[in-house]
Every structure is written in structure tokens, then in C-alpha cells.
XYZ file of C-alpha atoms in Angstrom:
557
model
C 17.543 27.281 52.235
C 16.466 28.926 55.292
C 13.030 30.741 55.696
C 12.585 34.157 54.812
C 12.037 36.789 57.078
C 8.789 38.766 55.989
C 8.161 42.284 56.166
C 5.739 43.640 58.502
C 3.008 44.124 56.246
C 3.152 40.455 55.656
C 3.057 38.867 59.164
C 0.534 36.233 59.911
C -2.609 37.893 60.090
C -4.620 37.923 63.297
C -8.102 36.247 63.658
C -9.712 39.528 62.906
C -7.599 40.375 60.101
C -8.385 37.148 58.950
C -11.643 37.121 59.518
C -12.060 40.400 57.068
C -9.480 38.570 54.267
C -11.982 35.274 54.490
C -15.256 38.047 53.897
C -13.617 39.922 50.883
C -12.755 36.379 49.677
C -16.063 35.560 50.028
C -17.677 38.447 48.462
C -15.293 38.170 45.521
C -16.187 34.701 44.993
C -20.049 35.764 45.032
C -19.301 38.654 42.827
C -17.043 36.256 40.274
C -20.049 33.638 39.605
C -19.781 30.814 38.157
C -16.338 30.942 36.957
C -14.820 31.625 39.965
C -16.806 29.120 41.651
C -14.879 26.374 39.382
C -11.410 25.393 41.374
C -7.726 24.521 40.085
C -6.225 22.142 42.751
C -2.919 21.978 43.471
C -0.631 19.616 45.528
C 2.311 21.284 47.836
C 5.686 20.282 46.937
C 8.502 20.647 49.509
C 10.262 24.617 49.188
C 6.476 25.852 47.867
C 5.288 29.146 49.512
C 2.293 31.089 49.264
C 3.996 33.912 47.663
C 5.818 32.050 44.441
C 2.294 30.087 44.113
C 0.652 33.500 44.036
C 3.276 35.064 41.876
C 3.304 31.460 39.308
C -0.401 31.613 39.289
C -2.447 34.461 40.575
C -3.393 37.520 37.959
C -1.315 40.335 39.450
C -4.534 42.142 41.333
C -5.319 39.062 43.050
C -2.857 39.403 46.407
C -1.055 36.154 47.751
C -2.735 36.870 51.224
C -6.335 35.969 49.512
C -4.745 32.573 48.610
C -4.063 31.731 52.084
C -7.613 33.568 53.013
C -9.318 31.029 50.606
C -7.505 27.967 52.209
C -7.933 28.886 55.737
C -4.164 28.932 56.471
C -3.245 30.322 59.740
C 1.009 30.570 59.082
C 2.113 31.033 55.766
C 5.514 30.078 56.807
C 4.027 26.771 57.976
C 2.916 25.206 54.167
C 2.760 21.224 54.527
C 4.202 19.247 51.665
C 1.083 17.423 50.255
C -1.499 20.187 50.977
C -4.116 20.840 48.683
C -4.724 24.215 47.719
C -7.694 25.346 46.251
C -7.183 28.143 43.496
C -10.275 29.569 41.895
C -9.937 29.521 38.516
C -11.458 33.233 38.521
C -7.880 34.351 40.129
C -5.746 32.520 37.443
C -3.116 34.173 35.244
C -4.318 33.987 31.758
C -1.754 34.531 28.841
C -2.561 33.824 25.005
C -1.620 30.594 24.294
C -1.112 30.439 20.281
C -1.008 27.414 17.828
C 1.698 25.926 16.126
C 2.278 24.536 12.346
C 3.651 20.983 13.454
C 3.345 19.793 9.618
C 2.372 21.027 6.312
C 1.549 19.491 2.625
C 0.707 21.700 0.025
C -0.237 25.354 0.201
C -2.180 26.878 3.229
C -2.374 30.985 4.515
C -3.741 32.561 7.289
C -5.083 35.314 8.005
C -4.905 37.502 10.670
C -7.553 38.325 13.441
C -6.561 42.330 11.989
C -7.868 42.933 8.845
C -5.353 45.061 7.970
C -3.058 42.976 7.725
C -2.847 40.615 4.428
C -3.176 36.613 4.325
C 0.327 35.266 4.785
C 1.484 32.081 3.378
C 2.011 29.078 5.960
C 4.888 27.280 6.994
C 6.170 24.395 9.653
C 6.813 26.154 12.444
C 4.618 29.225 12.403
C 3.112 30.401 15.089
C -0.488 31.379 14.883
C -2.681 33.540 17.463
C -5.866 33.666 18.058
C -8.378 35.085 16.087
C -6.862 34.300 13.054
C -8.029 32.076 10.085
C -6.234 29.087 8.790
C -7.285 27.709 5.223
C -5.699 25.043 3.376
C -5.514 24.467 -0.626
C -7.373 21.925 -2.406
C -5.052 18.878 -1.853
C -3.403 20.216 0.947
C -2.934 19.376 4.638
C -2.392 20.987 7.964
C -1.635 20.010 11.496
C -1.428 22.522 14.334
C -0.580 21.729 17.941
C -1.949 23.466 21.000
C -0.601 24.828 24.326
C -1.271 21.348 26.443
C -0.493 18.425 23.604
C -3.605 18.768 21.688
C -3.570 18.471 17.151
C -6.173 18.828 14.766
C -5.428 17.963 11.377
C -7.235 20.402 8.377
C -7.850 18.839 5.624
C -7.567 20.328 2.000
C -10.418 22.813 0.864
C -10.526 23.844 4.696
C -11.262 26.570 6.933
C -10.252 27.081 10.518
C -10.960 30.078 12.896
C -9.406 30.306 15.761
C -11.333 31.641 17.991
C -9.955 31.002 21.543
C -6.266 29.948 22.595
C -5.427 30.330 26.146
C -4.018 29.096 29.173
C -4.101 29.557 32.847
C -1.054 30.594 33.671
C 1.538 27.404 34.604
C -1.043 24.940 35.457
C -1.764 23.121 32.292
C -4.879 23.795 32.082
C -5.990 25.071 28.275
C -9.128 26.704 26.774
C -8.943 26.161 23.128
C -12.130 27.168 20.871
C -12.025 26.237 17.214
C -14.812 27.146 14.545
C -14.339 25.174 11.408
C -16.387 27.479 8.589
C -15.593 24.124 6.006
C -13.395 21.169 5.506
C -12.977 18.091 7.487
C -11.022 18.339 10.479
C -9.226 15.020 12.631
C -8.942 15.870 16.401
C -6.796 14.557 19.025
C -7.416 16.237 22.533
C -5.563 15.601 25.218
C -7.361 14.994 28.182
C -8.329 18.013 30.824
C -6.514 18.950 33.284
C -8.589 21.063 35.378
C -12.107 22.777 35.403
C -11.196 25.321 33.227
C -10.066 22.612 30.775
C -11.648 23.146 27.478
C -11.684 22.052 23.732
C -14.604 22.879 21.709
C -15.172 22.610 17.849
C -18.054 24.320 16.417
C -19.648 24.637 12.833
C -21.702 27.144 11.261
C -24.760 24.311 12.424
C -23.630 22.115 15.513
C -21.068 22.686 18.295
C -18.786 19.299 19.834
C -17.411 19.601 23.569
C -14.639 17.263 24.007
C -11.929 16.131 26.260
C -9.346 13.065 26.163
C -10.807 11.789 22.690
C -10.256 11.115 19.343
C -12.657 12.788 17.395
C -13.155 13.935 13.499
C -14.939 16.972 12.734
C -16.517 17.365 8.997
C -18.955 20.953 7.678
C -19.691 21.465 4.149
C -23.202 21.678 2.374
C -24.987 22.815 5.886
C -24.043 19.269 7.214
C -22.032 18.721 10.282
C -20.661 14.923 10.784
C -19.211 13.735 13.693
C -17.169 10.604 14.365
C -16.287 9.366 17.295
C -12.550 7.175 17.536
C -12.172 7.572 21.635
C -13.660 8.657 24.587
C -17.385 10.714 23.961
C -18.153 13.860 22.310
C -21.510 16.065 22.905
C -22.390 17.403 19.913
C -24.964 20.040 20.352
C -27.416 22.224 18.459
C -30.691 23.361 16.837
C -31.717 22.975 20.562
C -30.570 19.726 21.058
C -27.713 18.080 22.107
C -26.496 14.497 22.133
C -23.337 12.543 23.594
C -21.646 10.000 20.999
C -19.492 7.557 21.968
C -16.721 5.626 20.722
C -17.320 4.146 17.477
C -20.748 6.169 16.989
C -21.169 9.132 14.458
C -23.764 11.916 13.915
C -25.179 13.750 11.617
C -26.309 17.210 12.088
C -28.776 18.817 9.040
C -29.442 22.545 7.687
C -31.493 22.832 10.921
C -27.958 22.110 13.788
C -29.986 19.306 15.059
C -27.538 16.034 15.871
C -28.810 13.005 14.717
C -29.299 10.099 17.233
C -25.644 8.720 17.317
C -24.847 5.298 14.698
C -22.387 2.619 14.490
C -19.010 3.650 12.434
C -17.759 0.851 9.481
C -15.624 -1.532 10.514
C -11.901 -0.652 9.576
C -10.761 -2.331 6.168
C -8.886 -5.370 6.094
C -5.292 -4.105 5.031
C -3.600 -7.475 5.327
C -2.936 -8.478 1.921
C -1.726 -4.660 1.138
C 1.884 -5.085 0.093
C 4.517 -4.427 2.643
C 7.181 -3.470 0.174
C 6.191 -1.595 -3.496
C 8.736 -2.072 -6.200
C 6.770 0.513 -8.694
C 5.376 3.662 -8.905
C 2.382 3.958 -9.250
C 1.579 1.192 -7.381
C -2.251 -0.218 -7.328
C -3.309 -1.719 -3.926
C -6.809 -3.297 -3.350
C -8.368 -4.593 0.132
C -12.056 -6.430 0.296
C -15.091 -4.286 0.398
C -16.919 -3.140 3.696
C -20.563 -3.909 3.892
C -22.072 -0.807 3.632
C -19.277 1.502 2.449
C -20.240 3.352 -0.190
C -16.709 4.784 -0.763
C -13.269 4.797 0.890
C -11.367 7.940 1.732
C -7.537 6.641 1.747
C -4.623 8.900 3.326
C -0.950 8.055 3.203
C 1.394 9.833 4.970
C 5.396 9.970 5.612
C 4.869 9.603 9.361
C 2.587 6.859 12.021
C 1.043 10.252 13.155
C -0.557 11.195 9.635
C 1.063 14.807 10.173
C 0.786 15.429 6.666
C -1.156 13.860 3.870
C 0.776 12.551 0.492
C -2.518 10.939 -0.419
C -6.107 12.256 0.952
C -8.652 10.549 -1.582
C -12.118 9.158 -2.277
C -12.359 6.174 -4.563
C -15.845 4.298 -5.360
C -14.254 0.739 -5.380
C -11.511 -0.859 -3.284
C -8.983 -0.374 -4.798
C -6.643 2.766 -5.661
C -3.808 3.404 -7.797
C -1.516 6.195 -6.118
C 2.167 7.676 -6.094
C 4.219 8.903 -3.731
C 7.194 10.873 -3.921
C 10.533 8.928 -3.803
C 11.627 6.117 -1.432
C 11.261 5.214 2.186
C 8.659 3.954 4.351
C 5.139 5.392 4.176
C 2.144 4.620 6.015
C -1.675 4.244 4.839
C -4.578 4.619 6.423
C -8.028 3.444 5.072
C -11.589 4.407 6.175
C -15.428 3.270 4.583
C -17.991 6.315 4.507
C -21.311 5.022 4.748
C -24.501 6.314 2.970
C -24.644 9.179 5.322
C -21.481 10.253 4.772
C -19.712 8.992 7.807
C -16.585 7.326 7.712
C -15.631 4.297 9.752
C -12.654 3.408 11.596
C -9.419 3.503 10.195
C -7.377 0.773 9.145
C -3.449 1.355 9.342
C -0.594 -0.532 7.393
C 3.001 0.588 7.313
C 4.762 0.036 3.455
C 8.008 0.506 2.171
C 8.788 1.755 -1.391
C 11.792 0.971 -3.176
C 11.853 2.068 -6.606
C 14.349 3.672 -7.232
C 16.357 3.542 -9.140
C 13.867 4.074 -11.869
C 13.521 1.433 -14.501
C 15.210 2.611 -17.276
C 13.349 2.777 -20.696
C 13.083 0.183 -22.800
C 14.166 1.223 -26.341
C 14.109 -1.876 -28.902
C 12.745 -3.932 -29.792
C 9.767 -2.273 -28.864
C 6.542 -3.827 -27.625
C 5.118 -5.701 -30.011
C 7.923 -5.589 -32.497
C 9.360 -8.028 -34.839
C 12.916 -9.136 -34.723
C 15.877 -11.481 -36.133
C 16.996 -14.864 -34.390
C 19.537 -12.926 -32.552
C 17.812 -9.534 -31.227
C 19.922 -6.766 -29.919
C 18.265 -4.922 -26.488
C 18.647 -1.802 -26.117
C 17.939 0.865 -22.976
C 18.157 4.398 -22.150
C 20.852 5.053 -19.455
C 19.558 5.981 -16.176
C 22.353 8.157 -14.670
C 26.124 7.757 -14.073
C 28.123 4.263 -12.345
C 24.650 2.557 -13.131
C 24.701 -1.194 -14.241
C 21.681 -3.258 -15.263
C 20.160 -6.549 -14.802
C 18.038 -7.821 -17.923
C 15.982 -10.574 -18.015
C 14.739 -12.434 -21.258
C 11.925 -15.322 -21.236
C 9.517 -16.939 -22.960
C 6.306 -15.975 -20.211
C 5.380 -12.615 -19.392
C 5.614 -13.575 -15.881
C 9.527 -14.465 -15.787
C 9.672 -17.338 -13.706
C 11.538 -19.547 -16.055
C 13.640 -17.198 -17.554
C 16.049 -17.699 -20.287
C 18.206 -14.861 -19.525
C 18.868 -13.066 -16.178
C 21.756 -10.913 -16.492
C 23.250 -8.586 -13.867
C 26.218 -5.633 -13.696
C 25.610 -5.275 -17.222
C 27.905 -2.114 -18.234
C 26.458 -1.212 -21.343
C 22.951 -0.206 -22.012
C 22.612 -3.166 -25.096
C 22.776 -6.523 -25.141
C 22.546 -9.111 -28.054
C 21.191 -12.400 -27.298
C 24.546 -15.039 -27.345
C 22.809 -17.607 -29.825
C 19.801 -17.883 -32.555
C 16.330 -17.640 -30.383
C 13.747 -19.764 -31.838
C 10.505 -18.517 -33.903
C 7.998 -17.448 -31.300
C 7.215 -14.918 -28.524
C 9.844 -13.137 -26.066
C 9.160 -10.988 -23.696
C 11.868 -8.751 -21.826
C 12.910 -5.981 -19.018
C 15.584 -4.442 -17.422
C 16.083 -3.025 -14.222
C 19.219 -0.448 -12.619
C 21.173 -0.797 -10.416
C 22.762 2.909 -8.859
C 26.310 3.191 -7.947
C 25.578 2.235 -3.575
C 24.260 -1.035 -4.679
C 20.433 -0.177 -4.176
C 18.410 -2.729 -6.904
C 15.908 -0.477 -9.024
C 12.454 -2.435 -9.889
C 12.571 -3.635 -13.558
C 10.667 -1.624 -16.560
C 7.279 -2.839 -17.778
C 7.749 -6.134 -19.759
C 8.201 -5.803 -23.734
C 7.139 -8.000 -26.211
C 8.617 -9.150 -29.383
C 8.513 -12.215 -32.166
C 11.542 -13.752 -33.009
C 11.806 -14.581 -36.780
C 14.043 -14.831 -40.047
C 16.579 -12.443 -40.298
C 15.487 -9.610 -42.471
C 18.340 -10.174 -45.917
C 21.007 -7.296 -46.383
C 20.792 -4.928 -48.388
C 19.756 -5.392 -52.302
C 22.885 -3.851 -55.265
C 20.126 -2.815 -57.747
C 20.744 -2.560 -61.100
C 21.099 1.837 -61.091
C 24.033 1.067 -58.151
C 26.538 0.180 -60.206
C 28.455 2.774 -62.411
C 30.547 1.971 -65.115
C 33.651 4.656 -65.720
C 37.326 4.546 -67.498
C 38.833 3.551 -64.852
C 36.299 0.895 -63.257
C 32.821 0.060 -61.415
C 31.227 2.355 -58.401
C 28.401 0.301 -56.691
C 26.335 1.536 -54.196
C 23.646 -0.055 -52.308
C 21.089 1.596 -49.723
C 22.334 3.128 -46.411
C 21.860 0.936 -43.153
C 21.376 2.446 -39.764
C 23.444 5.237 -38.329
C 26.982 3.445 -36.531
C 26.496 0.410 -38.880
C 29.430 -0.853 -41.227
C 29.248 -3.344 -44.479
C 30.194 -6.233 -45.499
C 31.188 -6.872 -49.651
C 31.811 -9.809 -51.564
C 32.584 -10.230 -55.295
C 33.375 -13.598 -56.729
C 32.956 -15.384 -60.171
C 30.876 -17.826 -58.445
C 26.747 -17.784 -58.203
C 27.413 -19.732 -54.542
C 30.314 -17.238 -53.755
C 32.714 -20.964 -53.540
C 35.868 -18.770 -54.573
C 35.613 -14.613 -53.442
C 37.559 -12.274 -55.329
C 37.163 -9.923 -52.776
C 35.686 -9.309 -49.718
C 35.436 -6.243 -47.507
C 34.401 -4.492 -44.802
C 33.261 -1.035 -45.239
C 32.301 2.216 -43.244
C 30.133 3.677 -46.370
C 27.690 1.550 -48.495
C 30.046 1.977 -51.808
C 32.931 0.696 -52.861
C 35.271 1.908 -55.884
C 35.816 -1.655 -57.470
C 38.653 -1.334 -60.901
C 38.796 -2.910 -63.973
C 37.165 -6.092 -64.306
C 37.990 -9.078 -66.528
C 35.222 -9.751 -68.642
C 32.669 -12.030 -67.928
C 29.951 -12.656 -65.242
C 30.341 -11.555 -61.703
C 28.381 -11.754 -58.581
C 28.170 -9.487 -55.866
C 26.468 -9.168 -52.688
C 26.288 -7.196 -49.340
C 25.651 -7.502 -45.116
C 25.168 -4.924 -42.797
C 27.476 -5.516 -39.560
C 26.302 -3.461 -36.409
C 28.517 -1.430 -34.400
C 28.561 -4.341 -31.814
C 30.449 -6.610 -34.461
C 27.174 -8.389 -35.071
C 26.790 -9.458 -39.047
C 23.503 -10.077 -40.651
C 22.467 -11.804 -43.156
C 23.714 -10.837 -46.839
C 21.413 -9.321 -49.015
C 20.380 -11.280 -52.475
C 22.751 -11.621 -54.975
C 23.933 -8.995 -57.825
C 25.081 -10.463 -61.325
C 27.051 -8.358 -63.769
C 28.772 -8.959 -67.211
C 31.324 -7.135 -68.159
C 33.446 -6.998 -71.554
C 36.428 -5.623 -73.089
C 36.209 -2.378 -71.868
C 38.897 -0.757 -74.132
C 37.602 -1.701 -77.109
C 33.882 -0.206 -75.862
C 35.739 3.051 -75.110
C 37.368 2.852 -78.823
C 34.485 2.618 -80.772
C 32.317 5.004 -78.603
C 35.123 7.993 -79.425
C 35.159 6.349 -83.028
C 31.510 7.334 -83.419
C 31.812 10.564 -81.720
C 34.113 11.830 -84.094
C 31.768 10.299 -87.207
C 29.215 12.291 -85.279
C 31.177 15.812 -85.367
């Protein structure tokens, strides 16, 4: 691309005229102070010019020409690749430079820098400008991201101002001024890239300059901690100021003055936490940390704790937690000392896989008694699911007696007589892709006698004209009967026997004599039970009973 050809007012300047550019540049720079005296650096890339530097970088009243005055370049046409130029940071373009949501749990609003404007509801993606205020919902969790890479994390119960967000035009470099009126904050800055660089944190008590670290940020009860992960923080006020390192914290009272800076707590030992949870809730457990006084545990969906699932204390550790659904989750586990800082963090990645849910167990029922030959029974879980049970003799399975899979049905009768004693059982589903559901909690149930039928009392049987009714009591609701009538006490020889849908049966004329009669209930899965006890019954000649009862009716009238 050839060279263009500049108008007149933009020819090299002479030595004089250059000589009065370098002594305005001067006196500006002696007018601008301290801030101007603070430089931006930049490198020359082949094609640069003066003029789209100046026009990238420069605030529009700052003139291209004082550029090449403040670099002592004679031809502007002439620009090196690999020249340094020097641009005070006084000069720069400066445009607003607002936040971002990267990730939200829970509820959070902010409020705008106007106060005429009402607090607005939060969500991923929003954009948020400086001045306003950012508070999160107990439980709740917030991440925003910065103009050059930076995050801080707001933890629930929290307050954020944002005081400052701004950049210097294109070069990367980004002043970003947070004041955190409560809550707990986790800071990742990215590391400056110029003089004008800045990332600063400050409390109602205690102010932390930072750049390039990992840092955590905590104000409530007119006490500022903070804890050091990476690189050093200064942590300043009450007239003092101190610079903690990695793996230090301090504490800063009612008064703003920072502690002397301590050792964190070691991270947890996560290695026996389960890499794969079957059931929700799931309890995990880790040893303790000399000194801890508590653990705060987080679990998140993603490596970069974005957005808190889980943001907890417990006293012991240990925790019982949930999360929602399947997938891969990751935890990360802290101690908090007596002083209220907490250590470093211990990571551990963890899948969950329980789904599909268990389905629940309906008989027998925990604790229950039962026949030789129990029927299990389930609630169904969904559509095109199938079920595994398992039936043993240990509440721990591992020798089990039964371990059934793509079960259909949501019952299942044991195939022979079970011994007296103790069984335990479960079942697990299985959903229509294939995926293997963890199995229910364990039931427990004793194996016994089978309870006898039911009993033909006495008041169920009914003699009229024209035969016997018996009835007996009603069984459960889908389950059919069994009769039997014979002349015989050990039911050798049956008269009759029958299966029924109701629990009476129309029997007619009898011969007379002594007859026996009993009943069974059969479940609707063809299962009999036991008959009930035996029912005896004479009967005589029944026309000559009907005879002499009208013969004494009509003495009677």
C-alpha cells in the first residue's frame, strides 16, 4: 500500500516548529502531574503510522503531531517496525468499560448508579455499568467478568458497588474499582498490562490493590478478611497497610487496621470423596484439618466454580448435599480457621448418576411380616421402564438370593417357599435408553407361616327353599377365591370345588348329613394361599322342615 501523501498542514515539522511542539509537550506533561507522567508503551508493527496510533489511542484534543513531539520523531512517514513509542497515559482514550453476568444461581438485582431508576432483576448476560450496585439473594451466586479477563465471584447475602469500570482506549489496559458493602467475594485478576493497570477492592474498613492474583475478599460484622491464593495483595487501612502473600490471610478489625499476614489451612484431603454418586442426597466425608474450625464446601456445574449449587458451612467433615439431576459436578472444599479465614481449596471432580430414580418400594414394607412366598411390589417410575430387584439374606447384598433384571412388571413373587428368617430387598429402574437407575433404600421383612384363608363363620351361611348362601369375609381388592365342599373332614373326596370372583357362593339343596367346607384367597397373579380352617354343617330333610314350619303357622293363625 503505498504512502500517503499529507496535506500541507501536516508536513514534517522544522526544528523550530519542533522545537515549540516538544515545549507544549512539555508543559502539558508538567501541567498533567502525576498521571500523565505514567507511560503506555507500545511496539511498532509494520503499516503503523502516527496518525491511526493517534486516532486508536489518543483522546480526540490530544493532536497526532504531539505523539511524534513526545517521541522525538523527525519524519512521520519514516516509523520503524519495532519502535517503542511512549504514550502518556494522560493522552489516552478512555471509554466506560462495563461488567458482564458470565453466570448466575439463584436470584440477584442491581441497581442502577440513577436512582430513579428501579432495581432490575439479573440475568446471564447482562451488562452492568458503572456505578451501579449488584446484590445477590441468600443462597445465591454471581460471577461478573471485566473488560481485560478479570471475574469476581459474589457470594449469596452480597453487595457489590461498582464504582469504576474503564479502559484506555485499545490498549488493554483496565481500571476496575470495586467496593464490596457485604458478602464474600472470590477474585481472579488478570495481570496488568500497563501503568494505568488497576484492580482494587475496598470495604467499608480496609482497601486490597491487586494485580495477576488470586485473591478472596470477605466484609461483614466491621471485619475485612483477606486470603491470598496467588501472587500478593496490599491490603491497606486504619493508616496502615500490609502486603500478603500467597497462602497468607489478614484480618482487618472495626478500626481498618490489617492484621500482620498468617498462614492459610492446608487444602482438605478429597481423595477418598467418591468419584461417581449413585444417590441423592449423597453424604461425603474427608479427614479433619488441624485447626479448622469449620469447612465452607461449594459445588458447582463447571471447573471454574461460575455458579454455586452448594455454598455451605458445616462444623464437622462431613456434609450431606443434593444437586439437581445428573452429570458431572465439581466440589471444592476449604477449612476456616478460628479467625475466620479459610484455607486453600481442595478440588475433586464427581459424577452423579441417579437417575433414574429408585422407584418406591411398596410391600412388604420395612419391617413387615410376610408368607413363605412374598409378593414385591413397586411404584412405576415412568413409561418403557424395566427393573432389576434384588432379594438377600444381608442388608449389604453381596450374596444375594435374587438379582433380577428387565423385569416388566412392577411385582414379583418369590419362585419357591423362603425360609423363616430375615429378608431384605430393593429395586432399581432402568429408563427406556438403557441408563441403570441406583436401587431404592433396602426393605426389611420376616418370612413366616402363611397367614390361613379366610374363616366361613357360623352367621355366613343362609339356609333358604331353594338352598345354602355362604359368605365369608372379603380379601383384598383384585383377589379371587377358592371353595371346596366335600363330605370328608380331610377334604379326601370334594363335592365341589370352585373358583370365585366374589366371596359367596349360591350352593342348592344338600343331602342331609354333615358337610365340610372351606376357603383360599388366590391373588390376581394366580398365586393361592393357604385355605382357611374348616366349616362343618348338618343338614336334614329340608322338605319335611318346610312342612311342619307352614303346619304350625297355620295352627298359629
Amino acid at each position: 500500500m503505498p504512502r500517503p501523501t499529507l496535506p500541507s498542514a501536516r508536513q514534517a515539522p522544522s526544528r523550530a516548529r519542533r522545537a515549540l511542539l516538544c515545549a507544549l509537550a512539555l508543559l502539558a506533561l508538567l501541567a498533567c502531574g502525576l498521571a500523565q507522567a505514567q507511560e503506555w508503551r507500545y511496539r511498532v508493527r509494520p503499516g503503523d503510522t502516527l496518525w491511526d496510533l493517534g486516532r486508536a489511542h489518543l483522546r480526540a484534543d490530544v493532536p497526532w503531531q504531539r505523539l511524534q513531539a513526545h517521541n522525538g520523531i523527525d519524519d512521520p512517514l519514516a516509523l520503524p517496525p519495532g519502535t517503542v513509542l511512549r504514550f502518556p497515559v494522560g493522552w489516552l482514550r478512555i471509554r466506560p468499560a462495563p461488567a458482564t453476568v458470565l453466570a448466575l444461581q439463584g436470584e440477584a438485582s442491581v441497581h442502577p448508579a440513577d436512582a430513579a431508576h428501579r432495581a432490575v432483576p439479573l440475568q446471564a448476560g447482562a451488562r452492568v455499568q458503572a456505578g451501579s450496585v449488584v446484590r445477590t439473594a441468600a443462597g445465591a451466586s454471581l460471577t461478573l467478568g471485566f473488560a481485560d479477563g478479570s471475574r469476581v465471584l459474589l457470594h449469596g447475602d452480597g453487595e457489590l458497588r461498582l464504582d469504576r469500570l474503564r479502559a484506555y482506549g485499545a490498549t488493554g489496559m483496565v481500571d476496575t474499582r470495586l467496593h464490596l458493602v457485604r458478602g464474600r467475594t472470590a477474585n481472579s485478576a488478570r495481570p496488568a498490562r500497563g501503568p494505568a493497570s488497576r484492580f482494587v477492592v475496598d470495604t467499608p474498613g480496609a482497601m486490597a490493590t491487586v494485580r495477576g492474583t488470586e485473591f478472596r475478599v470477605a466484609h461483614r460484622d466491621a471485619r475485612t478478611h483477606a486470603e491470598v491464593l496467588e501472587g500478593r495483595v496490599q491490603v491497606g487501612g486504619g493508616g496502615r497497610a500490609v502486603l500478603v502473600p500467597a497462602g497468607h490471610g489478614s484480618v482487618s478489625g472495626a478500626d481498618g487496621r490489617p492484621q500482620p499476614p498468617t498462614p492459610l489451612l492446608p487444602a482438605p484431603d478429597l481423595s477418598q470423596w467418591p468419584q461417581r454418586l449413585a444417590r441423592i442426597p449423597a453424604t461425603v466425608s474427608w479427614p479433619a484439618v488441624a485447626g479448622a474450625q469449620r469447612y465452607r464446601v461449594q459445588i458447582a456445574p463447571d471447573a471454574e466454580f461460575a455458579a454455586l449449587l452448594v455454598d455451605v458451612h458445616t462444623d464437622t467433615p462431613s456434609l450431606q448435599f443434593a444437586v439437581p439431576g445428573d452429570g458431572r459436578f465439581h466440589a471444592r472444599v476449604r477449612g476456616v480457621d478460628a479467625d475466620g479465614l479459610e484455607g486453600h481449596d481442595a478440588t475433586r471432580a464427581f459424577e452423579v448418576a441417579a437417575q433414574p430414580a429408585p422407584p418406591f418400594a411398596l410391600a412388604p414394607a420395612d419391617g413387615a411380616a410376610a408368607g413363605p412366598r412374598p409378593r414385591m411390589r413397586w411404584a412405576a417410575t415412568g413409561e418403557a421402564m424395566r427393573y432389576r430387584l434384588q432379594l438377600a439374606r444381608e442388608a449389604d447384598f453381596r450374596a444375594p438370593l435374587l438379582d433380577l433384571a428387565d423385569l416388566r412388571r412392577t411385582e414379583l413373587r418369590t419362585p419357591t417357599d423362603l425360609p423363616p428368617g430375615d429378608y431384605h430387598w430393593r429395586v432399581a429402574a432402568t429408563d427406556a435408553d438403557g441408563r441403570d437407575g441406583p436401587f431404592g433404600d433396602p426393605q426389611r421383612f420376616v418370612a413366616g407361616p402363611a397367614a390361613p384363608g379366610p374363616a366361613i363363620g357360623e352367621d355366613g351361611v343362609t339356609r333358604g327353599r331353594d338352598g345354602l348362601q355362604v359368605r365369608w369375609p372379603a380379601g383384598e381388592p383384585g383377589q379371587r377365591y377358592r371353595f371346596q365342599l366335600s363330605r370328608d373332614a380331610d377334604f379326601a373326596r370334594l363335592e365341589l370345588d370352585t373358583e370365585l370372583d366374589e366371596p359367596r357362593i349360591d350352593l342348592p339343596k344338600l343331602r342331609a348329613g354333615t358337610w365340610y367346607m372351606r376357603t383360599a384367597v388366590i391373588d390376581d397373579d394366580g398365586y393361592a394361599q393357604p385355605f382357611g380352617p374348616a366349616q362343618s354343617l348338618r343338614t336334614g330333610c329340608l322338605a319335611c322342615r318346610i312342612a311342619l314350619g307352614a303346619g304350625l303357622l297355620l295352627l298359629a293363625l
